[in-house]
PDB file of C-alpha atoms in Angstrom:
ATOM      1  CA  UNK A   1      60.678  65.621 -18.734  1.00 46.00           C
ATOM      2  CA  UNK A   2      61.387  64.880 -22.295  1.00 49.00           C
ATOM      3  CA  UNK A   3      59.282  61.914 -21.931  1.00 51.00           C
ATOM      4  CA  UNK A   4      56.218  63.739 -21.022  1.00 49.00           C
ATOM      5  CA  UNK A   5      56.165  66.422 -23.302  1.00 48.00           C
ATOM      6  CA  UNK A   6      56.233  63.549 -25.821  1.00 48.00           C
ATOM      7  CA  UNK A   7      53.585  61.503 -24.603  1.00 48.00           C
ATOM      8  CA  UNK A   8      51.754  64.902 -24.433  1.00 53.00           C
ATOM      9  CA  UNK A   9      52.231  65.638 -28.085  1.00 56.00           C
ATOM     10  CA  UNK A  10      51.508  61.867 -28.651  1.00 56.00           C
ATOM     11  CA  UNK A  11      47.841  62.195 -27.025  1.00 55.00           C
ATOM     12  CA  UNK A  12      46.492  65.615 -28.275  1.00 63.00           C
ATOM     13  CA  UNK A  13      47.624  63.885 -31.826  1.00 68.00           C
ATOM     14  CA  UNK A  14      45.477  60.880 -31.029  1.00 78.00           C
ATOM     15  CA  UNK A  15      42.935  62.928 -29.506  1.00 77.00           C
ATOM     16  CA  UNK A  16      42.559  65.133 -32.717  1.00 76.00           C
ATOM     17  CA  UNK A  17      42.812  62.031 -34.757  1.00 84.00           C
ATOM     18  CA  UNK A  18      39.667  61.011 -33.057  1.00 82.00           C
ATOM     19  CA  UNK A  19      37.832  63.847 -33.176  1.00 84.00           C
ATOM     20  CA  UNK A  20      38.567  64.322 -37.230  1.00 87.00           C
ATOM     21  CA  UNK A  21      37.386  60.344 -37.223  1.00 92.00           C
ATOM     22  CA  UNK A  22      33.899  60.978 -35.545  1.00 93.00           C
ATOM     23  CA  UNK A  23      33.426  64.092 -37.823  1.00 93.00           C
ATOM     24  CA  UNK A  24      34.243  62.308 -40.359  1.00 94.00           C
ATOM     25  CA  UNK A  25      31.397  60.084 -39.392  1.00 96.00           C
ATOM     26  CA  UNK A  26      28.790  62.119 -38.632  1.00 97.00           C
ATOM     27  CA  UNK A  27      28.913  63.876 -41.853  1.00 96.00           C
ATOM     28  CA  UNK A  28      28.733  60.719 -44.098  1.00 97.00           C
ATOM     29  CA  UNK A  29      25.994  59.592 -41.663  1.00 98.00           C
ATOM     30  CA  UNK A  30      24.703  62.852 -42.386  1.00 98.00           C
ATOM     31  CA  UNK A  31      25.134  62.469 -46.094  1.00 98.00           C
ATOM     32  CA  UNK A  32      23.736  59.368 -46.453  1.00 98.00           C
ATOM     33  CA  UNK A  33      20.562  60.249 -44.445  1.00 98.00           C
ATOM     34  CA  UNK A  34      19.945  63.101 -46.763  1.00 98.00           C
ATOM     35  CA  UNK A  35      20.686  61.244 -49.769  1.00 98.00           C
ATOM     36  CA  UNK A  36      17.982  59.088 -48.670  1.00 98.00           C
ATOM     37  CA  UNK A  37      14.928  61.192 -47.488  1.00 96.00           C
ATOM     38  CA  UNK A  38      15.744  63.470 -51.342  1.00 95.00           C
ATOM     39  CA  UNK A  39      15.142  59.808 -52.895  1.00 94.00           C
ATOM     40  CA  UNK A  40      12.518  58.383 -50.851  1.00 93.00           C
ATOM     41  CA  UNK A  41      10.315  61.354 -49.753  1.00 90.00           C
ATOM     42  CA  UNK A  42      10.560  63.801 -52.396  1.00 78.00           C
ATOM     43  CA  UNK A  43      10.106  61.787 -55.508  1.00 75.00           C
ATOM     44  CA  UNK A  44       7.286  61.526 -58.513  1.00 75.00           C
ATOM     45  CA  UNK A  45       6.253  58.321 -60.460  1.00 71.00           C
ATOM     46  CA  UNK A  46       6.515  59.225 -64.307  1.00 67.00           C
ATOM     47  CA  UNK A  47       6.400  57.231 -67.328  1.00 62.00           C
ATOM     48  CA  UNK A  48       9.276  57.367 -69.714  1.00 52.00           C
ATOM     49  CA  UNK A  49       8.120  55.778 -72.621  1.00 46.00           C
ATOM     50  CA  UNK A  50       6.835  52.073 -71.959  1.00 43.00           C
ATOM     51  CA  UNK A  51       8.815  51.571 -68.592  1.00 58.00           C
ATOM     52  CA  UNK A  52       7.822  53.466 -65.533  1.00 52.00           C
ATOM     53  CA  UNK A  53      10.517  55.915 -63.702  1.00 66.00           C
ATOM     54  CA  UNK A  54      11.127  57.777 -60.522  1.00 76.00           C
ATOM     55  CA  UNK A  55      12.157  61.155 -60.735  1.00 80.00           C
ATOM     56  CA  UNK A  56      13.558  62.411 -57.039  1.00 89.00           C
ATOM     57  CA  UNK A  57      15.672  64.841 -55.520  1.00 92.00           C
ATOM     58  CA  UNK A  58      18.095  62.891 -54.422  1.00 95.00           C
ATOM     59  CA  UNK A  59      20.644  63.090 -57.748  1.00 96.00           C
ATOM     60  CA  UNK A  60      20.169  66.929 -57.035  1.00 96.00           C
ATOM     61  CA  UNK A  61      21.032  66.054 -53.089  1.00 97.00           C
ATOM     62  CA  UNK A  62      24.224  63.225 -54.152  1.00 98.00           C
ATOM     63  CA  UNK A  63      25.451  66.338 -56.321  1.00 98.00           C
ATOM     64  CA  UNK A  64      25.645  69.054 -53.946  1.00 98.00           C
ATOM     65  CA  UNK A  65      27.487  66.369 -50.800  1.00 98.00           C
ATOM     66  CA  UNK A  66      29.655  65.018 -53.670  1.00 99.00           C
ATOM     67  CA  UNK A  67      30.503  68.923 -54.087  1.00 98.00           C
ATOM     68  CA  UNK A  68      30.477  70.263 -50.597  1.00 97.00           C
ATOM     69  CA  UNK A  69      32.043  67.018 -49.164  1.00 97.00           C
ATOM     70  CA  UNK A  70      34.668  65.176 -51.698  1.00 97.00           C
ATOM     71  CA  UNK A  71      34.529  62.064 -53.342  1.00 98.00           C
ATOM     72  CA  UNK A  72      35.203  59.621 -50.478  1.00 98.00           C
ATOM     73  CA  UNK A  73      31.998  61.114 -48.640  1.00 98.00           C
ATOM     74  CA  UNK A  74      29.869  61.450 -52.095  1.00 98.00           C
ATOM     75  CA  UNK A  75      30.592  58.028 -53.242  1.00 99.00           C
ATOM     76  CA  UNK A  76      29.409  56.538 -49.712  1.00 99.00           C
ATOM     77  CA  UNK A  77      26.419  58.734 -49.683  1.00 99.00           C
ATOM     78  CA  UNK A  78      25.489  57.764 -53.545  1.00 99.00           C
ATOM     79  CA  UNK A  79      25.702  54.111 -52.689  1.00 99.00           C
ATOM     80  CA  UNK A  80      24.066  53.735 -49.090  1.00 99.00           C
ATOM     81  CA  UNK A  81      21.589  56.481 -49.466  1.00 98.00           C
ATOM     82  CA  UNK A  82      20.067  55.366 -52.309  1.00 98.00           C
ATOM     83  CA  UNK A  83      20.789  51.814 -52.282  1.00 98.00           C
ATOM     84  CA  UNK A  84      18.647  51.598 -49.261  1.00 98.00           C
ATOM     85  CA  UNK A  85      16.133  53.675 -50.684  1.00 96.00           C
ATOM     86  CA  UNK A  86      15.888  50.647 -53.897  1.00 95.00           C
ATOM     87  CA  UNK A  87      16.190  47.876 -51.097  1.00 97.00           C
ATOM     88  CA  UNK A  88      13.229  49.123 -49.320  1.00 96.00           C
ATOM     89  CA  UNK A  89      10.788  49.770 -51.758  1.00 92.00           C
ATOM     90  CA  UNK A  90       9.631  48.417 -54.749  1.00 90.00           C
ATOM     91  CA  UNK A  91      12.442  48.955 -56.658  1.00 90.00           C
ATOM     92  CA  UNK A  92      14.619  46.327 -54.586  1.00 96.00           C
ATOM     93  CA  UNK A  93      15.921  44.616 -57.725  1.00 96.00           C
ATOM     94  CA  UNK A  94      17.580  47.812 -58.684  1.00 95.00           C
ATOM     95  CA  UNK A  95      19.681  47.734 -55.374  1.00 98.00           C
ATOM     96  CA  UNK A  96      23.061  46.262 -57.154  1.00 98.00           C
ATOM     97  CA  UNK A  97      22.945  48.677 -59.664  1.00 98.00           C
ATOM     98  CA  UNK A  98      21.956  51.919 -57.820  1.00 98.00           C
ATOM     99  CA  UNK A  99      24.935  50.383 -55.309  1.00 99.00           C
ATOM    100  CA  UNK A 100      27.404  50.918 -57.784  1.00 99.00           C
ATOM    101  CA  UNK A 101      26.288  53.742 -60.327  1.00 99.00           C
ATOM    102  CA  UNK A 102      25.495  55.869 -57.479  1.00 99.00           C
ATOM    103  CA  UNK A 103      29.022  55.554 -56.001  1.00 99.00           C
ATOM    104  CA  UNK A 104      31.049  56.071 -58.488  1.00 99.00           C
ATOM    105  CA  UNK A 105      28.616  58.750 -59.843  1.00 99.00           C
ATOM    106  CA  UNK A 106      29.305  60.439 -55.926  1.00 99.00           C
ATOM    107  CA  UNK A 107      33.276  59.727 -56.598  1.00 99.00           C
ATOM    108  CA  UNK A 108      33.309  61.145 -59.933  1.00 99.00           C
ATOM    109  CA  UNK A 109      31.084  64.427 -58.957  1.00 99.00           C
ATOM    110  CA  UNK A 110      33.392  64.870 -55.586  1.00 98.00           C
ATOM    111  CA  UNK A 111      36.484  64.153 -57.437  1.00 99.00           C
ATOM    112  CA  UNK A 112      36.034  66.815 -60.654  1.00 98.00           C
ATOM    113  CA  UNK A 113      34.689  69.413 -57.746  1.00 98.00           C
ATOM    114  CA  UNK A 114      37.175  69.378 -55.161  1.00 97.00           C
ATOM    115  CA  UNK A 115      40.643  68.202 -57.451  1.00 95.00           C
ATOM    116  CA  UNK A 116      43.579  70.866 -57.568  1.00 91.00           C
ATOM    117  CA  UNK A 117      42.517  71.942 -54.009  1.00 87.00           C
ATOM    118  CA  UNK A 118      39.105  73.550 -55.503  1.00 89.00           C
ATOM    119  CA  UNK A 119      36.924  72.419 -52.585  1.00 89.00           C
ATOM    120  CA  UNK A 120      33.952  73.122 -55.163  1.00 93.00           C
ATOM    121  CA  UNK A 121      34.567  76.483 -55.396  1.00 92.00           C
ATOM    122  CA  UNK A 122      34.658  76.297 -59.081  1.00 95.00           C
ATOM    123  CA  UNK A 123      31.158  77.437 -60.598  1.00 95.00           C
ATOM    124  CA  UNK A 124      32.358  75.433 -63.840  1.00 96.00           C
ATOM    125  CA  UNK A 125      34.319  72.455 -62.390  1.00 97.00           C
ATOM    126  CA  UNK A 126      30.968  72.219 -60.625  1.00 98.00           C
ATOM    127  CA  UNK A 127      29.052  71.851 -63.935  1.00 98.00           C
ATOM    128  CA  UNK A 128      31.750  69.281 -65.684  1.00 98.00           C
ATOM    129  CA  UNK A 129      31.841  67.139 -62.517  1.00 98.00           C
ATOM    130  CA  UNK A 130      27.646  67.179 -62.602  1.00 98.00           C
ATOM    131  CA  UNK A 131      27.618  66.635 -66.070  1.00 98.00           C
ATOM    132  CA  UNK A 132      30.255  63.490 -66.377  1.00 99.00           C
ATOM    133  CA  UNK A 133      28.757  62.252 -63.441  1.00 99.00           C
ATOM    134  CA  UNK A 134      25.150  62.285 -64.679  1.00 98.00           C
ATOM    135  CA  UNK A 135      26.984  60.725 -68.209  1.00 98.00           C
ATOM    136  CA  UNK A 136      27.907  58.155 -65.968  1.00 99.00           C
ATOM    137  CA  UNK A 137      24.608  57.458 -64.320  1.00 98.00           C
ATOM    138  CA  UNK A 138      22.876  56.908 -67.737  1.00 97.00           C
ATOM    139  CA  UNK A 139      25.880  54.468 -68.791  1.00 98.00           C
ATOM    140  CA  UNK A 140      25.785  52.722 -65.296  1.00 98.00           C
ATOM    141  CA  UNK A 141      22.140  51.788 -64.886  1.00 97.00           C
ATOM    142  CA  UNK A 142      21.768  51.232 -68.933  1.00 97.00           C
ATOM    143  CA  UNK A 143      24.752  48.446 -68.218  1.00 98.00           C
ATOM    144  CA  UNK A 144      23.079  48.069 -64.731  1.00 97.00           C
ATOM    145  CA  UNK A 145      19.626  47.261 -66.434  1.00 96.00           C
ATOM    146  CA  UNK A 146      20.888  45.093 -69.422  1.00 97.00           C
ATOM    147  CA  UNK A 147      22.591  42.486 -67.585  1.00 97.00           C
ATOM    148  CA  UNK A 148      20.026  41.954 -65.163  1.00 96.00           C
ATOM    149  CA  UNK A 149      17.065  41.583 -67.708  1.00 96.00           C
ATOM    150  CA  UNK A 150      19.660  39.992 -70.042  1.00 97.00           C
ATOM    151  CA  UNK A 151      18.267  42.471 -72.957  1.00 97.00           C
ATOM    152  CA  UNK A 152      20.708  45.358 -74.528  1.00 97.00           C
ATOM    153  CA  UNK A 153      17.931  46.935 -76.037  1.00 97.00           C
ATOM    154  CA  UNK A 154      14.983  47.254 -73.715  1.00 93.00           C
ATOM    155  CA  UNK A 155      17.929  49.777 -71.526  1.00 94.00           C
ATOM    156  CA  UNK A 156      17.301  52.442 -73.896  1.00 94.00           C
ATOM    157  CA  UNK A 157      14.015  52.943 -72.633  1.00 90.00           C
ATOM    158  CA  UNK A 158      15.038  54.096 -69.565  1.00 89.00           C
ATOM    159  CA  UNK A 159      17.552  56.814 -71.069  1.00 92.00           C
ATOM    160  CA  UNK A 160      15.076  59.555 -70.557  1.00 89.00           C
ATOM    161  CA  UNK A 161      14.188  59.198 -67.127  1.00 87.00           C
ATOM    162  CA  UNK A 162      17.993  59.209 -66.294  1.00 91.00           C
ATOM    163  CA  UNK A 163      18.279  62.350 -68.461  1.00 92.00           C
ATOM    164  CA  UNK A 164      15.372  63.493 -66.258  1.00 89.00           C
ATOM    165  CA  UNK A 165      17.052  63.133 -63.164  1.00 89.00           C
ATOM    166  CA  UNK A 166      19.927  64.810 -64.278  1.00 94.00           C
ATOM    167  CA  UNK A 167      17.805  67.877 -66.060  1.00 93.00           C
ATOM    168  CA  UNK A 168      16.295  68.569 -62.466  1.00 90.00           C
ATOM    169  CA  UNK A 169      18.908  67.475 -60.482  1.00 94.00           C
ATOM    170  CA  UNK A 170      21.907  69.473 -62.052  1.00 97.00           C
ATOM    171  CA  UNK A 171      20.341  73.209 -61.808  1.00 96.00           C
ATOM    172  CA  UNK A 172      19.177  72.757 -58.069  1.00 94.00           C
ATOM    173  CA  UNK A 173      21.972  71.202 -56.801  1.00 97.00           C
ATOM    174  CA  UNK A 174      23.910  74.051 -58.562  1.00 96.00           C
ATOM    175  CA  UNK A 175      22.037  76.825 -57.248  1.00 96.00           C
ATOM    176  CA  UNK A 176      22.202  75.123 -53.910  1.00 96.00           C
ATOM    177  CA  UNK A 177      25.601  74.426 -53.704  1.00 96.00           C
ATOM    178  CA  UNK A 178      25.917  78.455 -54.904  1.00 94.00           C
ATOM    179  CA  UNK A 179      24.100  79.812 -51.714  1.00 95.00           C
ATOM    180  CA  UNK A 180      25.276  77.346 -49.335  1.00 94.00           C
ATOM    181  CA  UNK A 181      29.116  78.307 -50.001  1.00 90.00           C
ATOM    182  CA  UNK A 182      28.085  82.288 -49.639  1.00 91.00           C
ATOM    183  CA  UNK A 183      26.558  81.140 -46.072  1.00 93.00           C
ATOM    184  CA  UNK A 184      30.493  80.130 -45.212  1.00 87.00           C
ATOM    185  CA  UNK A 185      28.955  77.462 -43.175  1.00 88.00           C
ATOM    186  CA  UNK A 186      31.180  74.936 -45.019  1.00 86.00           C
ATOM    187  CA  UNK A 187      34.633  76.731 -43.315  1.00 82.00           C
ATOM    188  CA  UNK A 188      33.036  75.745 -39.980  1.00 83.00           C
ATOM    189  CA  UNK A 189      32.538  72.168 -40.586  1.00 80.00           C
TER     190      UNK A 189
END
């Protein structure tokens, strides 16, 4: 009898295991397909100085999942959402660089929001994990931009359209983040 009450114990374990697992996956799925569609759909060609730039949603979208969802979940959603966004457009030799910026931009956001147990429930924490996350989005595709053009000065052209992304993106994705916690629909998930 022993036996079976242990193998018992041993499969709803394993079955919860699984079930955490495939939730697990369908909300980084989730995450990275929003991610996406913020970058690729909702985005507007400007100039920033002599360079061209592309400012999106989808900072203001990697904010709010690096917030809601932790840093394991924002840094995968950074890196594959946009980093397929860059490798199917015309902005494919960014891919490398919006590959790494953009997850440890999602880590860094996710990490600030939801350390000590927070969960980003912290209106500030919020704000310092946007803020040294957008810090190091400029420093990440300024580094990102200088090694592949070989140039540490033509980077600083493409400052303010970073600072751009993070101007639009920051606000929204606070505001969002704001409502979608008074919703509760985060205790569900």
């Amino acid at each position: 009898m022993n036996g079976g009450v242990h193998m018992s114990g041993a499969m709803n374990t394993s079955k919860a295991n699984v079930q955490t697992k495939t939730k697990d996956l369908i909300l980084t799925s989730l995450a990275i397909g929003l991610v996406y569609v913020s970058t690729a759909i909702i985005g507007v060609e400007i100039p920033t100085l002599t360079k061209g730039g592309l400012i999106h949603l989808g900072t203001g979208m990697l904010y709010i999942l690096a917030i809601l969802l932790g840093a394991r979940k924002g840094a995968i959603a950074g890196a594959v959402g946009m980093g397929m966004f860059d490798l199917f457009s015309p902005y494919i030799i960014w891919t490398p660089t919006t590959v790494i910026t953009r997850a440890i931009m999602g880590f860094i956001v996710g990490y600030i929001a939801c350390k000590d147990g927070k969960q980003g429930t912290s209106f500030v924490r919020n704000i310092i994990a946007m803020v040294l996350g957008g810090a190091w989005m400029i420093v990440g595709y300024y580094v990102g931009e200088a090694l592949t053009f070989n140039n540490w000065v033509m980077p600083i052209e493409s400052i303010s359209g970073n600072l751009a992304q993070i101007i639009v993106g920051l606000p929204a994705a606070l505001m969002l983040v704001e409502a979608i916690k008074k919703t509760k629909i985060m205790d569900q998930i």
